[in-house]
Short mmCIF file of C-alpha atoms in Angstrom, two decimals:
data_model
loop_
_atom_site.label_atom_id
_atom_site.label_comp_id
_atom_site.label_asym_id
_atom_site.label_seq_id
_atom_site.Cartn_x
_atom_site.Cartn_y
_atom_site.Cartn_z
CA MET A 1 12.51 -7.33 12.57
CA SER A 2 8.75 -7.09 11.99
CA TRP A 3 7.75 -9.29 9.08
CA ARG A 4 4.74 -11.41 10.01
CA ILE A 5 1.23 -10.65 8.78
CA VAL A 6 -1.12 -12.02 11.44
CA ILE A 7 -4.80 -12.54 10.56
CA VAL A 8 -7.47 -13.21 13.18
CA SER A 9 -10.55 -14.51 11.35
CA SER A 10 -12.74 -16.03 14.07
CA ARG A 11 -14.04 -15.23 17.55
CA ALA A 12 -11.13 -14.57 19.91
CA LYS A 13 -9.83 -12.43 22.76
CA LEU A 14 -6.54 -10.66 22.15
CA ASP A 15 -4.29 -9.30 24.86
CA TYR A 16 -0.68 -8.38 25.59
CA ARG A 17 1.48 -10.46 27.88
CA MET A 18 5.25 -10.19 28.40
CA ASP A 19 6.01 -8.95 24.86
CA TYR A 20 3.64 -11.42 23.22
CA LEU A 21 0.37 -11.00 21.37
CA VAL A 22 -1.85 -13.65 22.96
CA VAL A 23 -4.80 -14.92 20.93
CA ARG A 24 -7.32 -16.88 22.97
CA GLY A 25 -9.82 -18.65 20.73
CA GLU A 26 -10.53 -22.37 20.51
CA GLU A 27 -6.90 -22.70 21.53
CA GLU A 28 -4.34 -20.20 22.80
CA LYS A 29 -1.67 -18.94 20.42
CA ARG A 30 1.19 -16.51 20.96
CA VAL A 31 3.24 -14.35 18.59
CA HIS A 32 6.14 -12.18 19.73
CA ILE A 33 5.26 -8.54 19.18
CA SER A 34 8.64 -7.80 17.54
CA GLU A 35 7.83 -10.21 14.69
CA ILE A 36 4.53 -8.59 13.71
CA GLY A 37 4.42 -6.11 10.86
CA THR A 38 0.66 -6.16 10.23
CA LEU A 39 -2.30 -7.41 12.26
CA ILE A 40 -5.58 -7.90 10.38
CA ILE A 41 -8.76 -8.35 12.43
CA GLU A 42 -11.20 -10.00 10.01
CA SER A 43 -13.94 -10.95 12.47
CA THR A 44 -16.16 -8.47 14.29
CA ALA A 45 -16.34 -11.04 17.15
CA VAL A 46 -12.78 -10.19 18.25
CA SER A 47 -12.12 -8.24 21.45
CA MET A 48 -8.82 -6.55 22.32
CA THR A 49 -7.39 -5.05 25.50
CA ALA A 50 -6.33 -1.42 25.74
CA ALA A 51 -2.86 -2.59 26.81
CA LEU A 52 -2.45 -4.49 23.54
CA LEU A 53 -3.71 -1.58 21.44
CA GLY A 54 -1.23 0.71 23.18
CA GLN A 55 1.68 -1.63 22.51
CA LEU A 56 0.72 -2.04 18.85
CA ALA A 57 0.57 1.73 18.41
CA ASP A 58 3.86 2.31 20.25
CA ARG A 59 5.64 -0.19 18.00
CA ASN A 60 4.08 1.20 14.83
CA ILE A 61 2.41 -2.10 13.94
CA THR A 62 -0.25 -1.79 11.25
CA VAL A 63 -3.65 -2.89 12.58
CA VAL A 64 -6.47 -3.24 10.05
CA PHE A 65 -10.06 -3.80 11.19
CA CYS A 66 -12.61 -5.38 8.84
CA ASP A 67 -16.38 -4.93 8.69
CA ASN A 68 -19.03 -7.63 8.87
CA LYS A 69 -18.32 -8.51 5.23
CA ARG A 70 -14.64 -9.04 6.11
CA ASN A 71 -13.52 -6.08 4.04
CA PRO A 72 -11.01 -3.56 5.53
CA SER A 73 -12.88 -0.64 7.05
CA CYS A 74 -10.44 1.21 9.32
CA GLN A 75 -6.90 1.24 10.63
CA LEU A 76 -5.14 1.97 13.92
CA LEU A 77 -2.50 4.69 13.50
CA PRO A 78 -0.39 6.32 16.25
CA LEU A 79 -0.78 10.07 16.70
CA TYR A 80 2.96 10.66 16.80
CA GLY A 81 5.26 8.53 14.67
CA VAL A 82 8.55 10.20 15.63
CA TYR A 83 9.90 12.61 18.24
CA ASN A 84 10.24 15.49 15.75
CA ALA A 85 6.76 15.23 14.22
CA SER A 86 6.22 19.01 14.57
CA LYS A 87 9.28 19.71 12.41
CA CYS A 88 8.07 17.21 9.82
CA LEU A 89 4.64 18.88 9.73
CA ARG A 90 6.23 22.31 9.20
CA ASN A 91 8.23 20.84 6.32
CA GLN A 92 5.11 19.24 4.86
CA ILE A 93 3.08 22.44 4.72
CA THR A 94 5.98 24.37 3.17
CA TRP A 95 6.88 21.95 0.37
CA THR A 96 7.16 24.09 -2.75
CA ASP A 97 4.82 23.60 -5.70
CA GLU A 98 7.89 22.96 -7.85
CA ARG A 99 9.03 20.03 -5.70
CA LYS A 100 5.54 18.59 -5.36
CA THR A 101 5.02 18.76 -9.12
CA ASN A 102 8.40 17.17 -9.79
CA VAL A 103 7.81 14.31 -7.35
CA TRP A 104 4.27 13.69 -8.63
CA THR A 105 5.62 13.50 -12.18
CA GLN A 106 8.14 10.87 -11.08
CA ILE A 107 5.42 8.88 -9.28
CA VAL A 108 3.16 8.89 -12.35
CA ARG A 109 6.04 7.93 -14.63
CA ASP A 110 6.95 5.01 -12.37
CA LYS A 111 3.31 3.86 -12.18
CA ILE A 112 2.82 3.84 -15.96
CA TYR A 113 6.21 2.20 -16.44
CA GLN A 114 5.25 -0.61 -14.04
CA GLN A 115 2.01 -1.10 -15.97
CA TYR A 116 3.95 -1.17 -19.23
CA CYS A 117 6.35 -3.80 -17.87
CA PHE A 118 3.46 -6.03 -16.76
CA LEU A 119 1.69 -5.85 -20.13
CA LYS A 120 4.97 -6.49 -21.91
CA GLU A 121 5.55 -9.61 -19.77
CA LEU A 122 2.10 -10.81 -20.85
CA ASP A 123 3.03 -10.05 -24.49
CA LEU A 124 0.03 -7.74 -24.87
CA PRO A 125 0.30 -5.21 -27.74
CA GLU A 126 -1.10 -2.38 -25.59
CA SER A 127 2.24 -2.32 -23.79
CA GLU A 128 3.72 -0.18 -26.57
CA LEU A 129 1.03 2.45 -26.12
CA LEU A 130 1.83 2.65 -22.42
CA ASN A 131 5.52 2.95 -23.26
CA SER A 132 4.68 5.95 -25.45
CA TYR A 133 2.76 7.50 -22.55
CA VAL A 134 5.88 7.22 -20.40
CA ASN A 135 7.87 9.09 -23.03
CA GLU A 136 5.14 11.70 -23.57
CA LEU A 137 4.68 12.50 -19.87
CA CYS A 138 5.05 16.21 -19.17
CA GLU A 139 5.70 17.98 -15.88
CA GLY A 140 2.81 17.46 -13.48
CA ASP A 141 1.08 15.15 -15.98
CA ALA A 142 -0.87 18.10 -17.38
CA THR A 143 -2.17 15.93 -20.25
CA ASN A 144 -3.44 13.21 -17.89
CA ARG A 145 -1.33 10.37 -19.25
CA GLU A 146 -2.04 8.53 -16.00
CA GLY A 147 -5.78 8.44 -16.67
CA HIS A 148 -5.36 7.38 -20.29
CA ALA A 149 -2.86 4.69 -19.27
CA ALA A 150 -5.23 3.27 -16.64
CA LYS A 151 -8.03 2.83 -19.20
CA VAL A 152 -5.73 1.13 -21.72
CA TYR A 153 -4.14 -1.00 -19.00
CA PHE A 154 -7.31 -2.42 -17.44
CA ASN A 155 -8.97 -2.95 -20.82
CA ALA A 156 -5.90 -4.88 -21.95
CA LEU A 157 -6.06 -7.10 -18.86
CA TYR A 158 -9.80 -7.70 -18.60
CA GLY A 159 -11.40 -6.59 -21.87
CA LYS A 160 -13.03 -3.38 -23.00
CA ALA A 161 -16.22 -4.13 -21.07
CA PHE A 162 -14.36 -3.96 -17.75
CA LYS A 163 -14.82 -0.87 -15.58
CA ARG A 164 -13.34 0.02 -12.23
CA GLY A 165 -15.96 0.53 -9.56
CA ARG A 166 -18.36 -2.20 -10.64
CA ASP A 167 -19.46 -4.80 -8.11
CA ASP A 168 -17.68 -7.90 -9.39
CA SER A 169 -15.00 -10.30 -8.13
CA VAL A 170 -12.13 -8.58 -9.95
CA ASN A 171 -12.95 -5.15 -8.54
CA SER A 172 -13.57 -6.61 -5.08
CA ALA A 173 -10.15 -8.27 -5.12
CA LEU A 174 -8.44 -5.12 -6.41
CA ASN A 175 -10.11 -2.96 -3.75
CA TYR A 176 -9.21 -5.37 -0.96
CA GLY A 177 -5.60 -5.62 -2.10
CA TYR A 178 -5.23 -1.88 -2.58
CA SER A 179 -6.55 -1.28 0.94
CA ILE A 180 -3.82 -3.55 2.31
CA ILE A 181 -1.17 -1.64 0.34
CA LEU A 182 -2.67 1.65 1.56
CA SER A 183 -2.44 0.45 5.18
CA ALA A 184 1.24 -0.41 4.73
CA PHE A 185 1.92 3.07 3.32
CA ASN A 186 -0.03 4.76 6.13
CA ARG A 187 2.21 3.02 8.62
CA GLU A 188 5.42 4.29 7.02
CA ILE A 189 4.18 7.84 6.43
CA VAL A 190 3.13 8.23 10.07
CA ALA A 191 6.39 6.60 11.20
CA GLU A 192 8.26 9.34 9.31
CA GLY A 193 6.28 12.01 11.20
CA TYR A 194 4.01 13.27 8.41
CA LEU A 195 0.25 13.64 8.02
CA THR A 196 -1.57 11.34 5.60
CA GLN A 197 -4.30 13.95 5.01
CA ILE A 198 -2.13 16.53 3.20
CA GLY A 199 -1.29 15.24 -0.27
CA ILE A 200 0.87 16.54 -3.11
CA PHE A 201 -1.72 15.76 -5.81
CA HIS A 202 -4.76 14.16 -4.17
CA SER A 203 -6.58 16.82 -2.20
CA SER A 204 -10.08 15.62 -1.38
CA GLU A 205 -11.55 17.07 1.81
CA GLN A 206 -13.21 13.69 2.49
CA ASN A 207 -10.00 11.67 2.10
CA PHE A 208 -7.95 11.11 5.24
CA PHE A 209 -5.22 9.50 3.13
CA ASN A 210 -4.47 11.96 0.33
CA LEU A 211 -0.71 11.66 0.74
CA THR A 212 -0.92 7.88 0.96
CA CYS A 213 -2.92 7.76 -2.27
CA ASP A 214 -0.16 9.81 -3.91
CA PHE A 215 2.71 7.66 -2.71
CA MET A 216 1.19 4.22 -3.29
CA GLU A 217 0.40 4.60 -7.00
CA PRO A 218 3.41 2.64 -8.38
CA TYR A 219 2.80 -0.17 -5.88
CA ARG A 220 -0.74 -0.94 -7.02
CA ILE A 221 0.79 -3.17 -9.68
CA ILE A 222 1.75 -5.66 -6.95
CA ILE A 223 -1.94 -6.34 -6.37
CA ASP A 224 -2.76 -6.15 -10.08
CA ARG A 225 -0.40 -9.04 -10.77
CA VAL A 226 -1.96 -11.23 -8.09
CA VAL A 227 -5.52 -10.48 -9.20
CA TYR A 228 -4.73 -11.20 -12.85
CA ALA A 229 -3.11 -14.51 -11.92
CA ASN A 230 -6.23 -15.50 -9.94
CA VAL A 231 -8.90 -14.00 -12.16
CA GLU A 232 -10.97 -17.21 -12.21
CA ARG A 233 -11.04 -17.61 -8.42
CA PRO A 234 -14.07 -16.64 -6.33
CA PHE A 235 -13.39 -13.75 -4.00
CA ASP A 236 -13.36 -15.69 -0.75
CA LYS A 237 -11.31 -16.08 2.44
CA ASP A 238 -8.52 -18.01 0.72
CA TYR A 239 -8.25 -15.39 -2.02
CA LYS A 240 -7.89 -12.67 0.61
CA ARG A 241 -5.01 -14.63 2.16
CA ILE A 242 -3.26 -14.68 -1.19
CA LEU A 243 -3.65 -10.91 -1.54
CA VAL A 244 -2.30 -10.26 1.97
CA GLU A 245 0.63 -12.60 1.43
CA ALA A 246 1.64 -10.61 -1.65
CA LEU A 247 3.41 -8.24 0.78
CA ASN A 248 5.75 -11.11 1.67
CA GLU A 249 7.15 -11.21 -1.87
CA LYS A 250 10.51 -9.64 -2.69
CA VAL A 251 11.45 -6.88 -5.12
CA THR A 252 14.72 -5.12 -5.93
CA ILE A 253 15.07 -1.55 -4.70
CA ASP A 254 18.23 0.53 -4.33
CA GLY A 255 20.23 -2.44 -5.64
CA LYS A 256 19.05 -4.93 -3.01
CA LYS A 257 16.35 -7.58 -2.73
CA GLN A 258 13.80 -6.55 -0.11
CA TYR A 259 10.45 -7.77 1.14
CA ILE A 260 7.76 -5.50 -0.27
CA THR A 261 6.92 -4.19 3.21
CA ASN A 262 10.54 -3.09 3.64
CA ALA A 263 10.73 -1.77 0.06
CA ILE A 264 7.76 0.48 0.87
CA LYS A 265 9.64 1.86 3.87
CA ILE A 266 12.73 2.61 1.75
CA TYR A 267 10.66 4.12 -1.06
CA VAL A 268 8.62 6.36 1.28
CA SER A 269 11.81 7.69 2.86
CA SER A 270 13.21 8.54 -0.59
CA VAL A 271 10.03 10.41 -1.57
CA PHE A 272 10.18 12.52 1.58
CA ASP A 273 13.85 13.25 0.92
CA ALA A 274 12.94 14.45 -2.58
CA LEU A 275 10.11 16.64 -1.28
CA CYS A 276 12.44 18.16 1.31
CA GLY A 277 15.14 18.84 -1.30
CA GLU A 278 17.61 16.27 0.00
CA ARG A 279 17.62 14.20 -3.22
CA LYS A 280 16.47 14.67 -6.82
CA SER A 281 15.02 11.29 -7.73
CA ILE A 282 12.79 8.89 -5.84
CA LEU A 283 13.69 5.21 -5.68
CA THR A 284 11.91 2.73 -7.91
CA TYR A 285 11.62 -1.05 -7.63
CA GLU A 286 11.85 -4.01 -9.99
CA PHE A 287 10.39 -7.49 -9.81
#
């Protein structure tokens, strides 16, 4: 079972040897390939062999490469996640507007509900407004309850002066954490045989991950919780470790406790089943 998140943060040479990832830096370390769920290359002074890259892709291991500021900049994804990828693609481009609208409505409802639960845990009065947005949500979120909820939610957490997109430690931490969540979703979407570019709501021509951005919305709260708990910390190497390790926490989904990485896999499968008409409701999770 792949469960480890491996981070390489200093100069090293990485290669593949007898089913092991071999990291040769100041000292040699080995990790069995079957145990790795995510590999994060933080340093630009890391070199990797083509044999290792091929094995990582074949085993659907998420590989995230960081830039010279140690922020995620790209990801290794296999071209073909499953044997019947062509069938999956035909399904994807023929999903009906009715199903896409229904699934997007469920995703938005779950996202706002997760935000409501977090604010309620913190005993913040804005939680009741978010609860009303959940109840007011119409098909396809035509009245943009998601956008209104986001403004109320972040202002409740960080004050009315806070804005997403500013260059500050909170936004840096949120962006870093969200990119890790996005990478985990990319892995599962490709593993199911679908394209990340073709979304059900997000549709930007410049976004390679429209579908991922759709699916991941309710899981952003996982990062939000960590960032809020560490709001006074400087955004440094140790903070990034905390954000990455958030994926090793457990949540309840489909009646069972699961690591978040596995919960994402189960959730993604349920969303595809709903889009393909094999189930009515997507699965949600609880802390």
